[in-house]
Short mmCIF file of C-alpha atoms in Angstrom, two decimals:
data_model
loop_
_atom_site.label_atom_id
_atom_site.label_comp_id
_atom_site.label_asym_id
_atom_site.label_seq_id
_atom_site.Cartn_x
_atom_site.Cartn_y
_atom_site.Cartn_z
CA MET V 196 90.41 25.74 89.86
CA ARG V 197 93.56 27.49 88.94
CA ILE V 198 93.07 29.83 85.86
CA LEU V 199 96.09 31.39 84.04
CA HIS V 200 94.86 34.70 82.39
CA THR V 201 96.83 36.25 79.57
CA SER V 202 95.89 38.63 76.53
CA ASP V 203 97.10 40.64 73.83
CA TRP V 204 99.88 38.34 72.12
CA HIS V 205 99.56 40.55 68.97
CA LEU V 206 101.55 37.75 67.18
CA GLY V 207 103.49 38.99 64.12
CA ARG V 208 103.54 42.71 65.45
CA ALA V 209 107.00 44.40 65.44
CA PHE V 210 108.57 46.80 68.18
CA HIS V 211 109.45 49.82 65.88
CA ARG V 212 111.92 48.02 63.47
CA VAL V 213 112.59 44.99 65.91
CA ASN V 214 110.88 41.97 64.96
CA MET V 215 109.49 40.48 68.05
CA LEU V 216 108.54 36.88 66.65
CA GLY V 217 111.50 35.19 68.83
CA ALA V 218 110.55 37.13 71.99
CA GLN V 219 106.76 35.89 71.15
CA ALA V 220 107.99 32.55 70.98
CA GLY V 221 109.82 32.92 74.11
CA PHE V 222 106.78 33.94 75.88
CA ILE V 223 104.66 30.93 74.53
CA ALA V 224 107.41 28.57 75.87
CA HIS V 225 107.25 30.31 79.13
CA LEU V 226 103.25 30.26 79.15
CA VAL V 227 103.57 26.39 78.69
CA SER V 228 106.05 26.25 81.17
CA VAL V 229 104.17 28.11 83.91
CA ALA V 230 100.91 26.28 83.19
CA ARG V 231 102.80 22.71 83.60
CA GLU V 232 104.87 23.98 87.00
CA ARG V 233 101.90 25.56 88.45
CA GLU V 234 99.61 23.11 87.82
CA VAL V 235 97.15 25.28 86.03
CA ASP V 236 93.69 23.93 85.38
CA ALA V 237 92.60 26.21 82.79
CA VAL V 238 93.99 28.97 80.40
CA VAL V 239 92.42 31.88 79.45
CA VAL V 240 93.32 34.47 76.40
CA SER V 241 91.53 37.51 76.05
CA GLY V 242 91.91 38.61 72.59
CA ASP V 243 94.17 40.01 70.20
CA VAL V 244 96.05 36.73 69.61
CA TYR V 245 97.30 38.26 66.47
CA ASP V 246 98.18 41.77 65.47
CA ARG V 247 96.28 42.06 62.39
CA ALA V 248 93.35 40.44 60.19
CA VAL V 249 95.52 38.64 58.04
CA PRO V 250 98.73 37.90 60.01
CA PRO V 251 102.10 36.85 58.52
CA LEU V 252 102.64 33.16 58.05
CA ALA V 253 105.25 33.04 60.82
CA ALA V 254 102.54 34.35 63.19
CA VAL V 255 100.16 31.77 62.31
CA GLU V 256 102.72 29.04 62.59
CA LEU V 257 103.48 30.16 66.11
CA PHE V 258 100.04 30.32 66.89
CA ASP V 259 99.51 26.63 65.62
CA ASP V 260 102.51 25.77 67.65
CA ALA V 261 101.05 27.15 70.88
CA LEU V 262 97.81 25.29 70.33
CA HIS V 263 99.54 21.98 70.07
CA ARG V 264 101.79 22.72 73.24
CA LEU V 265 98.52 23.64 75.13
CA ALA V 266 96.59 20.67 73.81
CA ASP V 267 99.63 18.36 74.65
CA LEU V 268 99.71 19.72 78.09
CA GLY V 269 95.88 18.75 78.52
CA VAL V 270 95.17 22.10 79.90
CA PRO V 271 91.74 23.48 78.87
CA THR V 272 92.17 26.67 77.14
CA VAL V 273 89.50 29.21 76.26
CA MET V 274 90.36 31.88 73.70
CA ILE V 275 88.32 34.85 72.45
CA SER V 276 88.87 37.33 69.37
CA GLY V 277 89.94 40.91 69.79
CA ASN V 278 89.72 44.03 67.89
CA HIS V 279 92.69 43.24 65.87
CA ASP V 280 91.87 39.66 65.20
CA SER V 281 89.68 38.64 62.22
CA ALA V 282 86.77 36.94 64.05
CA ARG V 283 86.15 34.61 61.21
CA ARG V 284 89.56 33.64 60.46
CA LEU V 285 90.50 33.13 63.97
CA GLY V 286 87.57 30.98 64.37
CA VAL V 287 87.93 28.72 61.40
CA GLY V 288 88.04 25.12 62.61
CA ALA V 289 86.74 25.84 65.98
CA GLY V 290 84.66 23.06 66.13
CA LEU V 291 87.19 20.38 65.46
CA ILE V 292 89.67 22.22 67.51
CA ASP V 293 87.31 22.08 70.57
CA ARG V 294 87.74 18.42 70.79
CA ALA V 295 91.42 18.84 71.66
CA GLY V 296 90.43 21.13 74.63
CA ILE V 297 91.05 24.44 73.04
CA HIS V 298 87.68 26.29 72.82
CA LEU V 299 87.84 29.33 70.36
CA ARG V 300 84.97 32.04 70.83
CA THR V 301 84.65 34.10 68.22
CA ASP V 302 81.06 34.31 67.34
CA PRO V 303 79.16 37.21 69.09
CA SER V 304 75.92 34.99 68.90
CA ALA V 305 77.35 32.58 70.91
CA ALA V 306 77.88 34.68 74.24
CA GLY V 307 75.47 32.81 76.20
CA THR V 308 76.77 29.73 75.49
CA PRO V 309 79.82 28.69 77.90
CA VAL V 310 82.72 25.98 77.91
CA VAL V 311 81.76 24.00 81.03
CA LEU V 312 84.65 22.69 83.09
CA GLN V 313 84.75 21.07 86.33
CA ASP V 314 86.78 20.88 89.58
CA THR V 315 86.26 18.99 92.94
CA PHE V 316 83.64 21.66 93.75
CA GLY V 317 81.52 21.23 90.55
CA ASP V 318 80.97 23.16 87.56
CA ILE V 319 82.81 26.49 86.48
CA ALA V 320 81.07 28.01 83.33
CA PHE V 321 83.48 30.17 80.72
CA TYR V 322 81.57 32.63 78.85
CA GLY V 323 83.64 34.16 75.74
CA LEU V 324 82.71 37.65 74.62
CA PRO V 325 84.83 38.44 71.54
CA TYR V 326 85.28 41.96 70.60
CA LEU V 327 81.99 43.50 69.93
CA GLU V 328 82.12 46.11 67.53
CA PRO V 329 78.82 48.20 68.15
CA ALA V 330 77.86 49.03 64.48
CA LEU V 331 78.60 45.19 63.51
CA VAL V 332 76.76 43.75 66.27
CA LYS V 333 73.95 46.31 67.63
CA ASP V 334 71.18 44.06 65.36
CA GLU V 335 72.29 40.60 66.77
CA PHE V 336 71.86 41.95 70.36
CA GLY V 337 68.93 44.07 69.67
CA VAL V 338 70.03 47.68 70.74
CA GLU V 339 69.06 50.59 69.41
CA LYS V 340 71.85 52.91 69.56
CA ALA V 341 75.41 51.23 68.85
CA GLY V 342 77.49 51.67 71.80
CA HIS V 343 80.07 49.61 73.61
CA GLU V 344 78.31 50.04 76.91
CA SER V 345 74.84 48.58 75.48
CA VAL V 346 76.13 45.95 73.42
CA LEU V 347 78.10 44.60 76.34
CA ALA V 348 75.25 44.82 78.69
CA ALA V 349 73.13 42.96 76.28
CA ALA V 350 75.82 40.25 75.83
CA MET V 351 75.89 40.04 79.67
CA ASP V 352 72.08 39.80 79.84
CA ARG V 353 72.55 36.55 77.94
CA VAL V 354 75.42 35.14 80.13
CA ARG V 355 73.17 35.99 83.47
CA ALA V 356 70.26 34.52 81.89
CA ASP V 357 72.06 31.11 81.05
CA LEU V 358 73.76 31.14 84.46
CA ALA V 359 70.53 31.30 86.17
CA THR V 360 69.60 28.05 84.30
CA ARG V 361 72.49 26.34 85.75
CA ALA V 362 72.96 24.44 89.20
CA GLU V 363 73.30 26.15 92.41
CA GLY V 364 76.88 27.03 93.25
CA THR V 365 77.95 27.05 89.42
CA ARG V 366 80.74 29.49 89.37
CA SER V 367 81.49 31.73 86.29
CA VAL V 368 84.29 33.35 84.26
CA VAL V 369 83.76 35.79 81.61
CA LEU V 370 86.48 36.75 78.90
CA ALA V 371 86.01 40.15 77.35
CA HIS V 372 87.97 42.53 75.06
CA ALA V 373 86.93 45.98 76.01
CA PHE V 374 87.89 49.35 77.28
CA VAL V 375 86.61 49.39 81.12
CA THR V 376 86.45 52.41 83.16
CA GLY V 377 89.35 52.90 85.29
CA GLY V 378 91.75 51.14 83.01
CA GLU V 379 94.92 53.10 81.99
CA ALA V 380 95.75 53.14 78.36
CA SER V 381 99.20 53.06 76.54
CA ASP V 382 100.17 54.42 73.11
CA SER V 383 99.97 50.75 71.42
CA GLU V 384 96.30 49.94 71.38
CA ARG V 385 94.06 50.63 68.51
CA ASP V 386 91.41 53.34 69.27
CA ILE V 387 87.83 51.56 69.72
CA THR V 388 85.96 55.06 70.54
CA VAL V 389 82.43 55.08 69.18
CA GLY V 390 80.34 57.99 69.58
CA GLY V 391 83.05 59.86 71.60
CA VAL V 392 82.77 57.16 74.03
CA ALA V 393 85.48 54.31 74.50
CA ALA V 394 84.93 52.97 78.05
CA VAL V 395 82.34 50.82 79.68
CA PRO V 396 81.57 50.87 83.51
CA SER V 397 82.92 47.55 85.30
CA GLY V 398 79.23 47.06 86.74
CA VAL V 399 78.09 45.78 83.39
CA PHE V 400 80.10 42.63 84.34
CA ASP V 401 78.06 42.24 87.94
CA GLY V 402 76.98 38.64 88.61
CA VAL V 403 79.92 36.72 87.86
CA ASP V 404 82.98 35.52 89.62
CA TYR V 405 86.17 36.55 87.68
CA VAL V 406 86.08 38.82 84.53
CA ALA V 407 89.41 38.17 82.63
CA LEU V 408 89.75 41.31 80.27
CA GLY V 409 91.82 42.02 77.16
CA HIS V 410 92.61 45.25 75.19
CA LEU V 411 94.81 47.26 77.56
CA HIS V 412 98.40 46.56 77.62
CA GLY V 413 99.06 46.87 81.38
CA CYS V 414 98.38 44.69 83.82
CA GLN V 415 95.51 46.30 85.68
CA THR V 416 93.21 45.67 88.77
CA ILE V 417 89.80 47.56 88.12
CA THR V 418 88.00 45.60 91.10
CA GLU V 419 88.89 42.53 92.66
CA ARG V 420 87.06 40.35 90.37
CA VAL V 421 87.57 42.46 87.20
CA ARG V 422 91.30 42.47 85.92
CA TYR V 423 93.57 43.27 82.71
CA SER V 424 96.02 40.88 82.17
CA GLY V 425 98.12 43.23 79.93
CA SER V 426 100.34 42.23 77.11
CA PRO V 427 103.14 39.81 77.58
CA LEU V 428 105.72 42.15 75.65
CA PRO V 429 106.02 45.80 75.18
CA TYR V 430 104.73 47.13 71.98
CA SER V 431 105.39 51.01 72.85
CA PHE V 432 107.53 53.08 74.72
CA SER V 433 104.74 54.46 76.66
CA GLU V 434 104.82 50.77 78.26
CA ALA V 435 108.37 51.49 79.56
CA ASP V 436 107.31 51.39 83.35
CA HIS V 437 105.16 48.22 82.85
CA ARG V 438 105.77 44.99 84.57
CA LYS V 439 104.86 42.45 82.09
CA SER V 440 103.08 39.74 83.51
CA MET V 441 99.98 37.16 83.59
CA TRP V 442 97.40 36.61 86.29
CA LEU V 443 97.34 33.12 88.25
CA VAL V 444 93.76 33.20 89.64
CA ASP V 445 92.66 30.60 91.97
CA LEU V 446 88.85 30.47 92.14
CA ALA V 447 87.57 28.49 95.26
CA GLY V 448 84.36 26.34 95.40
CA ASP V 449 82.70 29.15 97.37
CA GLY V 450 83.38 31.66 94.58
CA SER V 451 86.08 33.68 96.21
CA LEU V 452 89.67 34.08 94.64
CA THR V 453 93.23 35.03 95.14
CA ALA V 454 95.15 36.37 92.03
CA GLU V 455 98.93 36.39 91.72
CA ARG V 456 101.21 38.27 89.11
CA VAL V 457 103.55 35.76 87.14
CA ASP V 458 106.11 37.77 85.46
CA CYS V 459 106.73 37.29 81.76
CA PRO V 460 110.31 37.24 80.36
CA VAL V 461 111.85 40.56 79.31
CA PRO V 462 113.64 40.26 75.95
CA ARG V 463 115.16 43.70 76.57
CA ARG V 464 114.41 46.83 78.67
CA LEU V 465 113.02 50.01 77.63
CA ALA V 466 114.38 53.26 78.52
CA ARG V 467 113.08 57.05 77.67
CA ILE V 468 115.88 59.26 77.91
CA ARG V 469 115.72 63.25 77.28
CA GLY V 470 117.96 65.90 77.11
CA ALA V 471 120.75 67.87 75.07
CA LEU V 472 122.68 65.53 72.84
CA GLU V 473 125.89 66.20 74.44
CA GLU V 474 124.62 65.69 78.04
CA LEU V 475 123.01 62.36 76.89
CA LEU V 476 126.61 61.03 75.54
CA ALA V 477 128.45 62.20 78.71
CA ASP V 478 126.12 61.53 81.47
CA PRO V 479 127.40 58.69 83.73
CA GLY V 480 124.01 58.25 85.14
CA LEU V 481 122.62 56.89 81.70
CA ALA V 482 125.01 53.97 81.76
CA ARG V 483 122.23 51.40 83.03
CA HIS V 484 120.21 52.28 79.60
CA GLU V 485 123.27 51.31 77.23
CA ASN V 486 121.73 47.86 76.45
CA ALA V 487 118.14 48.72 76.60
CA TRP V 488 115.95 49.73 73.70
CA VAL V 489 116.12 53.53 73.61
CA GLU V 490 113.78 56.37 72.80
CA ALA V 491 115.68 59.37 72.78
CA THR V 492 114.18 63.19 72.98
CA LEU V 493 116.96 65.91 72.21
CA THR V 494 116.20 69.52 73.72
CA ASP V 495 118.88 71.19 71.58
CA ALA V 496 117.81 74.63 70.55
CA VAL V 497 119.56 73.60 67.29
CA ARG V 498 119.46 70.35 65.72
CA PRO V 499 122.71 68.81 66.22
CA ALA V 500 124.69 67.08 63.39
CA ASP V 501 124.06 63.10 62.83
CA PRO V 502 122.31 62.89 66.29
CA MET V 503 121.21 59.23 65.63
CA ALA V 504 124.54 58.08 64.70
CA ARG V 505 126.16 59.75 67.61
CA LEU V 506 123.63 58.14 69.81
CA ILE V 507 124.09 54.58 68.83
CA LYS V 508 127.50 54.73 69.35
CA ARG V 509 126.74 54.90 73.16
CA PHE V 510 123.24 53.66 73.00
CA PRO V 511 123.31 50.85 70.17
CA HIS V 512 119.68 50.07 70.50
CA THR V 513 118.34 53.50 69.98
CA LEU V 514 115.11 52.97 67.97
CA THR V 515 113.28 56.40 68.05
CA LEU V 516 114.67 59.90 67.92
CA ALA V 517 112.76 62.85 68.55
CA PHE V 518 113.39 66.53 68.90
CA ASP V 519 111.63 68.81 71.51
CA PRO V 520 113.68 72.08 72.00
CA GLY V 521 111.02 73.42 74.62
CA ARG V 522 109.84 76.29 72.34
CA SER V 523 106.54 77.92 73.39
CA PRO V 524 103.16 76.65 71.80
CA GLY V 525 102.89 79.93 69.58
CA ASP V 526 106.58 79.60 68.29
CA PRO V 527 106.11 78.93 64.43
CA ASP V 528 108.75 76.36 64.34
CA VAL V 529 106.80 74.01 66.74
CA THR V 530 105.90 71.15 64.17
CA TYR V 531 102.28 70.22 63.23
CA ALA V 532 102.66 66.98 64.67
CA SER V 533 103.61 68.03 67.98
CA ARG V 534 100.52 70.31 68.08
CA LEU V 535 98.22 67.42 67.28
CA ALA V 536 100.04 64.91 69.84
CA GLY V 537 97.47 63.53 72.26
CA ARG V 538 94.40 64.95 70.44
CA GLY V 539 91.64 62.58 68.94
CA ASP V 540 90.26 62.63 65.58
CA GLN V 541 87.09 64.49 66.86
CA GLU V 542 89.10 67.21 68.43
CA ILE V 543 91.10 67.84 65.50
CA ALA V 544 88.05 68.19 63.34
CA GLU V 545 86.31 70.35 65.70
CA ASP V 546 89.54 72.52 65.77
CA PHE V 547 89.48 72.63 61.93
CA VAL V 548 85.84 73.86 61.82
CA LEU V 549 87.03 76.87 64.38
CA HIS V 550 89.75 77.55 62.22
CA VAL V 551 88.00 77.99 58.85
CA ARG V 552 85.01 80.11 59.95
CA GLY V 553 85.97 81.38 63.29
CA ALA V 554 83.23 79.84 65.27
CA GLY V 555 83.10 76.24 66.82
CA ALA V 556 80.95 73.47 66.06
CA ASP V 557 77.35 73.43 67.55
CA GLU V 558 76.11 70.18 69.25
CA HIS V 559 74.45 68.88 66.01
CA GLU V 560 77.52 69.26 64.16
CA ARG V 561 79.63 67.58 66.76
CA GLY V 562 77.26 64.63 66.57
CA VAL V 563 77.53 64.93 62.76
CA LEU V 564 81.26 64.50 63.09
CA ARG V 565 80.91 61.60 65.73
CA ASP V 566 78.79 59.75 63.49
CA ALA V 567 81.08 60.21 60.34
CA PHE V 568 84.05 58.92 62.21
CA ASP V 569 81.95 55.89 63.62
CA ALA V 570 80.86 55.04 60.10
CA VAL V 571 84.44 55.25 58.75
CA ARG V 572 85.97 53.05 61.58
CA ALA V 573 83.28 50.66 61.30
CA ASP V 574 83.53 50.39 57.52
CA GLU V 575 87.35 49.94 57.99
CA THR V 576 86.64 47.06 60.54
CA VAL V 577 84.02 45.55 58.17
CA ARG V 578 86.70 45.85 55.14
CA GLU V 579 89.54 44.10 57.32
CA VAL V 580 87.50 41.19 58.51
CA ALA V 581 86.40 40.47 54.77
CA ARG V 582 89.78 40.29 53.49
#
């Protein structure tokens, strides 16, 4: 069976101030073309179909168009909800859509109920594990403490239990939306940390033939059988070096597989440039970036006049402008934002405790802070899904 693995479409998302809907429509057309020309037997979409729980109408219309085109092509498609999606909204009409060969899996309780497809060698069971918010699903899976590893492990226990009841030789594919150890994050993924821990070990997925992951935006191979497709389009400048692609996976009758990267269309290259303003405007080596989306960081000791207007004359698609004059960390002019860059909520809170009382948080206090952040994040998730 030939499987096309993609994820993290984020329909409705912009890239800074650039509307990406046209580029997203171009990707959908490319996906359908690849499925047809490469004789794909199944498409899997591993979550974050939309960028938010209540997407704009134009994004919903594009998703509807994608479903119709895939159904018309006659290629079975399995989709799961991600942490950006509203599982309940995405799953509306799933039973009816299922009849058209589009299988939406958004209910955690159905983790052990696969979509079963066939090829000349027999059955392939596709198990959809939607994003599992630990605080919301721990009771469903009977785990004592909410955590990504514990709920995913419980969901995979259901998968393996169902697989054990099937005919010998049945192959298996799992779709999951999670941060798996060994994966490399970018700036455009929403934080899913729980209890100070976001990542789960790849061994959680042992026992299946292929794991089609979503959540991280870079195409990555965790193991031969565990892979991220990455997002088809860039959503932050941290993805400037990404090669946007999908995985074309051939799953043989004996469970062995081969995987090939299929490139996605690039609407415009990304470039990160850094230096003094006059140097950036004069450097002939930067000519290759004049038609790219540009993130510029100026290192001038004194902020120059009208820097964005001057940059745009040479780099008309400059989207972001930052200043980093290279001062020492103790310099009072270093911005608050720069001091916090790269630090998580827990670290910032612990630093605040140290600042106001002169002593850092002890283990119990760190646990209280973790529980508070987890509770807030879970509450935000509940409210977003309920909208």
